[in-house]
C-alpha cells in the first residue's frame, strides 16, 4: 500500500498514516512531521526517527546534526532506530547538488545506528525502502 493520509494536526509539519508490510506482517505507521527541532515530549514517545535533508541545501544538511544533538539531550538515542534521508527532488542545472555522498554517509555514521538513503519522491526512488527498513530496524 502506498497511500498516505493527512490527518488534521496542530503541528506545523503534519501527521500522516502509512500502512506497510514487513515479513508478511502489516503495520500502521503514525508519522509526525515535526517541522522543527525535537522537543521533550517528542523524544519521550518516538519509536523511530527519520531525519530528512535536501541534497541541494547546505543549511538543511547542517540542521540535521543540530536536531540529533537536541534529541540526544532528551533521550538515549541508542534506543531509537534512525534513518537519514537525502532528498533530490529539486536538483537541476540551475539548482545543483551541494551535499556529496561521502558527506552524507559521514553524517550517517556520526548519528550512530543510522542508515542512509537518497530518495526522489517525484519518481518514488527508495521512498518505500525508507519505511520498510526503518520498520525492520524497530
Short mmCIF file of C-alpha atoms in Angstrom, two decimals:
data_model
loop_
_atom_site.label_atom_id
_atom_site.label_comp_id
_atom_site.label_asym_id
_atom_site.label_seq_id
_atom_site.Cartn_x
_atom_site.Cartn_y
_atom_site.Cartn_z
CA UNK A 1 0.00 0.00 0.00
CA UNK A 2 1.46 3.37 -1.00
CA UNK A 3 -1.24 5.63 0.34
CA UNK A 4 -0.51 8.44 2.77
CA UNK A 5 -3.38 10.08 4.55
CA UNK A 6 -3.15 13.50 6.08
CA UNK A 7 -4.90 13.99 9.40
CA UNK A 8 -5.76 17.36 10.92
CA UNK A 9 -2.87 18.50 13.06
CA UNK A 10 -1.96 21.50 15.16
CA UNK A 11 1.74 20.96 14.39
CA UNK A 12 3.34 22.92 11.56
CA UNK A 13 4.56 19.80 9.73
CA UNK A 14 1.56 17.49 9.74
CA UNK A 15 0.59 13.97 10.70
CA UNK A 16 0.36 11.04 8.35
CA UNK A 17 -0.55 7.37 8.44
CA UNK A 18 1.17 4.75 6.31
CA UNK A 19 0.46 1.06 6.18
CA UNK A 20 3.40 -1.19 5.32
CA UNK A 21 4.01 -4.93 5.30
CA UNK A 22 7.26 -6.30 6.73
CA UNK A 23 7.90 -10.04 6.69
CA UNK A 24 4.21 -10.69 5.99
CA UNK A 25 3.07 -8.61 8.99
CA UNK A 26 1.03 -5.44 8.42
CA UNK A 27 1.92 -2.32 10.41
CA UNK A 28 0.26 1.07 10.60
CA UNK A 29 2.88 3.78 10.98
CA UNK A 30 1.87 7.03 12.63
CA UNK A 31 4.20 9.60 11.11
CA UNK A 32 4.60 13.07 12.51
CA UNK A 33 6.46 15.79 10.65
CA UNK A 34 7.77 17.96 13.44
CA UNK A 35 8.77 20.89 11.25
CA UNK A 36 11.37 21.94 13.84
CA UNK A 37 13.80 20.69 16.46
CA UNK A 38 12.71 17.77 18.65
CA UNK A 39 11.11 18.65 21.97
CA UNK A 40 10.99 16.64 25.20
CA UNK A 41 7.50 15.23 24.57
CA UNK A 42 8.51 14.08 21.08
CA UNK A 43 11.64 12.38 22.43
CA UNK A 44 9.63 10.55 25.08
CA UNK A 45 7.15 8.85 22.73
CA UNK A 46 9.07 8.44 19.48
CA UNK A 47 9.78 4.85 18.34
CA UNK A 48 12.00 5.79 15.38
CA UNK A 49 13.29 8.97 13.74
CA UNK A 50 13.72 9.83 10.07
CA UNK A 51 15.95 12.88 9.58
CA UNK A 52 15.42 14.43 6.13
CA UNK A 53 17.58 16.99 4.36
CA UNK A 54 17.77 18.37 0.84
CA UNK A 55 20.82 17.38 -1.22
CA UNK A 56 20.82 20.88 -2.71
CA UNK A 57 20.59 22.76 0.61
CA UNK A 58 23.60 23.08 2.92
CA UNK A 59 21.55 24.58 5.75
CA UNK A 60 19.10 21.67 5.84
CA UNK A 61 22.06 19.28 5.96
CA UNK A 62 23.66 21.10 8.91
CA UNK A 63 20.31 21.31 10.70
CA UNK A 64 20.06 17.51 10.88
CA UNK A 65 23.07 17.24 13.19
CA UNK A 66 21.74 20.03 15.42
CA UNK A 67 18.39 18.23 15.70
CA UNK A 68 20.21 14.99 16.50
CA UNK A 69 22.14 16.69 19.32
CA UNK A 70 18.90 18.09 20.70
CA UNK A 71 17.31 14.63 20.64
CA UNK A 72 20.38 13.25 22.46
CA UNK A 73 19.86 15.77 25.25
CA UNK A 74 16.42 14.27 25.94
CA UNK A 75 16.91 10.55 25.34
CA UNK A 76 19.47 7.81 24.83
CA UNK A 77 19.48 7.64 21.04
CA UNK A 78 20.89 4.11 21.09
CA UNK A 79 17.28 3.10 21.96
CA UNK A 80 15.85 4.82 18.87
CA UNK A 81 16.30 3.50 15.32
CA UNK A 82 17.21 6.36 13.00
CA UNK A 83 17.23 6.85 9.26
CA UNK A 84 18.95 9.70 7.41
CA UNK A 85 17.35 10.69 4.10
CA UNK A 86 18.79 12.99 1.46
CA UNK A 87 16.11 14.16 -0.98
CA UNK A 88 16.92 15.06 -4.55
CA UNK A 89 13.56 16.29 -5.83
CA UNK A 90 14.70 19.78 -6.85
CA UNK A 91 18.18 19.09 -8.26
CA UNK A 92 18.64 20.65 -11.69
CA UNK A 93 21.21 22.52 -13.76
CA UNK A 94 20.14 25.74 -12.07
CA UNK A 95 19.79 24.14 -8.63
CA UNK A 96 22.77 21.76 -8.31
CA UNK A 97 23.52 19.14 -5.70
CA UNK A 98 25.75 20.57 -2.95
CA UNK A 99 25.90 17.63 -0.50
CA UNK A 100 28.00 14.81 -1.91
CA UNK A 101 27.54 11.17 -0.99
CA UNK A 102 30.65 10.99 1.22
CA UNK A 103 29.48 13.89 3.43
CA UNK A 104 26.02 12.36 3.80
CA UNK A 105 27.47 8.96 4.72
CA UNK A 106 29.83 10.57 7.25
CA UNK A 107 26.86 12.28 8.90
CA UNK A 108 25.02 8.96 8.95
CA UNK A 109 27.99 7.38 10.76
CA UNK A 110 28.17 10.32 13.19
CA UNK A 111 24.49 9.81 14.08
CA UNK A 112 25.21 6.20 15.15
CA UNK A 113 22.85 3.31 14.34
CA UNK A 114 21.65 5.35 11.38
CA UNK A 115 21.03 4.08 7.85
CA UNK A 116 21.38 6.49 4.91
CA UNK A 117 19.17 6.67 1.81
CA UNK A 118 18.85 9.06 -1.07
CA UNK A 119 15.29 9.46 -2.26
CA UNK A 120 13.35 11.14 -5.00
CA UNK A 121 9.66 11.37 -4.17
CA UNK A 122 8.93 12.56 -7.71
CA UNK A 123 9.99 9.17 -9.11
CA UNK A 124 9.47 7.11 -5.94
CA UNK A 125 13.18 6.27 -5.65
CA UNK A 126 13.85 4.50 -2.31
CA UNK A 127 10.79 6.03 -0.63
CA UNK A 128 9.29 2.64 0.24
CA UNK A 129 12.70 1.33 1.38
CA UNK A 130 12.98 4.09 3.98
CA UNK A 131 9.77 2.91 5.64
CA UNK A 132 10.38 -0.82 5.15
CA UNK A 133 13.93 -0.78 6.51
CA UNK A 134 13.10 1.72 9.24
CA UNK A 135 10.33 -0.55 10.48
CA UNK A 136 12.52 -3.64 10.23
CA UNK A 137 15.11 -1.90 12.46
CA UNK A 138 12.43 -1.27 15.08
#
